[in-house]
Amino acid sequence: QKEVEQNSGPLSVPEGAIASLNCTYSDRVSQSFFWYRQYSGKSPELIMSIYSNGDKEDGRFTAQLNKASQYVSLLIRDSQPSDSATYLCAVNSNSGNTPLVFGKGTRLSVIA
Amino acid sequence: EAGVTQFPSHSVIEKGQTVTLRCDPISGHDNLYWYRRVMGKEIKFLLHFVKESKQDESGMPNNRFLAERTGGTYSTLKVQPAELEDSGVYFCASSPRVGYGYTFGSGTRLTVV
């Protein structure tokens, strides 16, 4: 069974620090990787996608992918209290012909 | 662009009753997905439509769940009869193509008492 593992947290970081969120996946042929942010009581919101090994930066967010280690991470620079949310890692394989598999999410708390 | 719309936002029903959830995807998105999150668990896949056809329904828990997508537009998910373990948040999502990230609706919180 394909699995996506995340530390549930909470991960607490001070305002202005770098938050590092990690995710591992079991399906070696996974092709597409996504990070979603979910505020309490709201729907998941797509914030990053990454498809090839290496880093991808978008504003304060950087996604990192290492397919050999089956590992994907999300770095949030200059963390703000508004970044406090649950971050969900999602993976799909087979060139996207299979549905996204989600991790349980990591709860991030940015302390002002 | 209008997002993915779901209603109702909340539903409380008694065990044995029927509930129908509705999802309107983003216009032009052929791919429509239903997911469910039970408290404390990860978001789990239920099924995937491509236009009006069921592409993958491997996540449907049992035959009490019936999904339709009329004319490839909106979709409904009916639970009949509802059981206590069906409680959770039901999310609908859509995407223009497979392999793309999904846009989620705000979800329907279903409580079966």
XYZ file of C-alpha atoms in Angstrom:
225
model
C 0.000 0.000 0.000
C 1.372 3.381 -0.988
C 2.106 5.560 2.016
C 3.155 9.115 2.675
C 4.642 9.798 6.091
C 4.883 13.088 7.912
C 5.689 14.027 11.472
C 2.387 15.250 12.910
C 4.049 17.899 15.060
C 3.294 20.417 16.322
C 6.412 22.062 14.974
C 6.959 25.358 16.750
C 9.298 27.997 15.339
C 9.825 31.640 16.307
C 8.735 34.380 13.945
C 11.424 35.067 11.345
C 12.997 31.615 11.581
C 13.112 28.903 8.927
C 10.505 26.177 9.245
C 11.491 22.800 7.804
C 8.768 20.278 7.016
C 9.615 16.757 5.910
C 7.855 13.976 4.081
C 8.812 10.470 2.979
C 6.931 8.250 0.554
C 6.919 4.542 -0.094
C 6.156 4.268 -3.817
C 9.486 4.412 -5.630
C 7.859 5.265 -8.986
C 6.183 8.406 -7.668
C 6.358 11.227 -10.193
C 4.606 14.301 -8.815
C 4.878 15.907 -5.413
C 2.764 18.624 -3.851
C 2.576 20.637 -0.685
C -0.773 21.882 0.537
C -1.495 24.282 3.383
C -4.671 23.810 5.391
C -5.902 26.317 7.927
C -8.165 24.970 10.630
C -11.657 24.333 9.273
C -10.660 25.272 5.734
C -9.870 23.358 2.558
C -6.336 22.348 1.525
C -4.663 25.000 -0.626
C -1.935 24.092 -3.103
C 1.241 26.052 -2.400
C 4.030 24.133 -4.152
C 4.534 21.408 -6.723
C 7.792 19.704 -7.661
C 8.475 17.055 -10.257
C 12.262 16.660 -10.526
C 15.146 16.263 -8.112
C 16.558 19.394 -6.556
C 15.155 22.609 -5.213
C 12.262 24.744 -6.399
C 11.786 28.192 -4.922
C 8.667 30.345 -4.877
C 8.845 33.419 -2.690
C 9.487 32.366 0.895
C 8.824 28.704 0.060
C 11.373 26.172 -1.182
C 10.476 22.590 -2.048
C 13.253 20.018 -2.113
C 13.001 16.599 -3.738
C 15.329 13.622 -3.488
C 13.848 10.665 -5.351
C 16.707 8.333 -4.461
C 15.943 8.836 -0.768
C 12.176 9.057 -1.409
C 12.121 12.301 0.476
C 10.504 15.678 -0.128
C 10.672 18.727 2.107
C 9.278 22.225 2.356
C 11.254 25.127 3.775
C 9.503 28.317 4.816
C 11.860 31.260 5.226
C 11.102 34.248 7.457
C 8.191 32.378 9.043
C 5.192 34.505 9.964
C 2.356 33.822 12.419
C 0.066 33.657 9.379
C 2.010 30.569 8.244
C 0.608 28.667 11.236
C -1.399 25.857 9.662
C -1.241 22.158 8.850
C 0.978 21.329 5.876
C 0.037 18.296 3.821
C 2.410 16.395 1.588
C 0.793 14.665 -1.404
C 2.298 12.297 -3.933
C 1.168 10.534 -7.044
C 2.788 8.015 -9.334
C 2.306 6.579 -12.778
C 2.616 9.965 -14.455
C -0.334 11.197 -12.479
C -2.787 8.560 -13.598
C -3.290 7.522 -10.019
C -4.895 9.786 -7.452
C -2.899 11.842 -4.989
C -1.962 10.074 -1.762
C -1.809 12.386 1.235
C 0.156 12.315 4.436
C -1.544 13.142 7.740
C 0.041 16.569 7.749
C 2.411 18.483 10.019
C 0.971 21.181 12.218
C 3.171 24.286 12.184
C 2.952 26.972 14.841
C 4.879 30.214 14.323
C 5.318 32.052 17.595
C 5.351 35.856 17.494
C -12.435 32.129 -11.865
C -14.942 30.485 -9.526
C -13.449 27.799 -7.333
C -14.724 24.355 -6.454
C -18.059 24.654 -4.712
C -19.498 22.124 -2.308
C -22.740 22.019 -0.430
C -24.016 21.622 2.078
C -21.139 22.807 4.246
C -22.484 20.836 7.187
C -24.935 17.994 7.511
C -26.120 16.184 10.615
C -28.222 13.096 9.991
C -29.354 10.081 11.909
C -27.969 6.628 11.309
C -29.930 4.947 8.551
C -30.868 8.150 6.754
C -29.710 9.221 3.322
C -27.510 12.206 2.518
C -26.455 13.616 -0.832
C -23.417 15.824 -1.181
C -22.863 18.003 -4.214
C -19.725 19.318 -5.871
C -19.392 21.863 -8.672
C -15.849 21.754 -10.053
C -14.000 24.575 -11.739
C -15.448 25.058 -15.207
C -13.422 23.169 -17.790
C -11.814 20.799 -15.310
C -12.436 17.314 -16.640
C -10.989 15.609 -13.578
C -13.081 15.515 -10.425
C -12.067 13.751 -7.231
C -13.818 12.890 -3.989
C -11.774 12.511 -0.806
C -12.736 12.009 2.823
C -10.992 12.909 6.054
C -11.995 11.073 9.170
C -10.854 12.724 12.415
C -7.232 11.963 13.198
C -6.607 10.277 9.869
C -5.158 11.394 6.579
C -7.252 12.577 3.655
C -8.266 9.405 1.808
C -9.168 9.013 -1.833
C -12.687 7.848 -2.698
C -13.027 8.135 -6.456
C -12.023 9.945 -9.619
C -14.164 11.047 -12.568
C -12.873 12.008 -15.966
C -15.749 13.957 -17.438
C -18.792 11.759 -16.744
C -16.885 8.472 -16.500
C -15.617 6.853 -13.322
C -11.871 6.489 -13.866
C -11.067 4.984 -10.482
C -13.447 4.118 -7.665
C -11.058 1.927 -5.707
C -11.392 4.083 -2.610
C -15.154 3.790 -2.210
C -15.640 2.037 1.120
C -18.723 -0.025 0.250
C -21.881 -0.097 -1.814
C -23.645 2.351 0.473
C -21.759 5.077 -1.386
C -22.889 6.090 -4.863
C -21.265 8.813 -6.928
C -22.463 10.322 -10.167
C -21.325 13.077 -12.453
C -24.109 14.133 -14.720
C -22.992 15.334 -18.147
C -19.455 15.741 -16.916
C -20.346 18.817 -14.883
C -21.322 18.695 -11.215
C -21.048 15.543 -9.144
C -23.087 14.070 -6.318
C -22.075 11.601 -3.636
C -24.931 9.802 -1.962
C -24.601 7.805 1.229
C -27.493 5.436 1.818
C -28.036 4.286 4.510
C -25.574 6.332 6.555
C -23.618 4.683 9.361
C -21.787 6.268 12.289
C -18.369 5.576 10.742
C -19.292 7.666 7.702
C -18.826 10.819 9.749
C -16.016 13.027 8.511
C -15.231 15.829 6.111
C -15.869 15.069 2.454
C -13.744 17.057 0.051
C -14.192 17.450 -3.650
C -11.313 18.555 -5.857
C -10.810 19.192 -9.548
C -7.888 19.543 -11.925
C -7.559 20.329 -15.621
C -5.305 17.338 -16.313
C -3.945 14.344 -14.487
C -0.584 15.017 -12.876
C -1.549 18.585 -12.001
C -2.234 19.700 -8.449
C -5.859 19.720 -7.392
C -8.035 22.623 -6.330
C -10.138 21.645 -3.359
C -13.584 22.722 -2.334
C -14.314 23.833 1.199
C -15.674 20.426 2.119
C -18.859 19.030 3.634
C -18.697 18.103 7.286
C -20.961 15.080 7.732
C -21.991 13.964 11.186
C -23.989 10.776 11.575
C -25.620 10.404 14.993
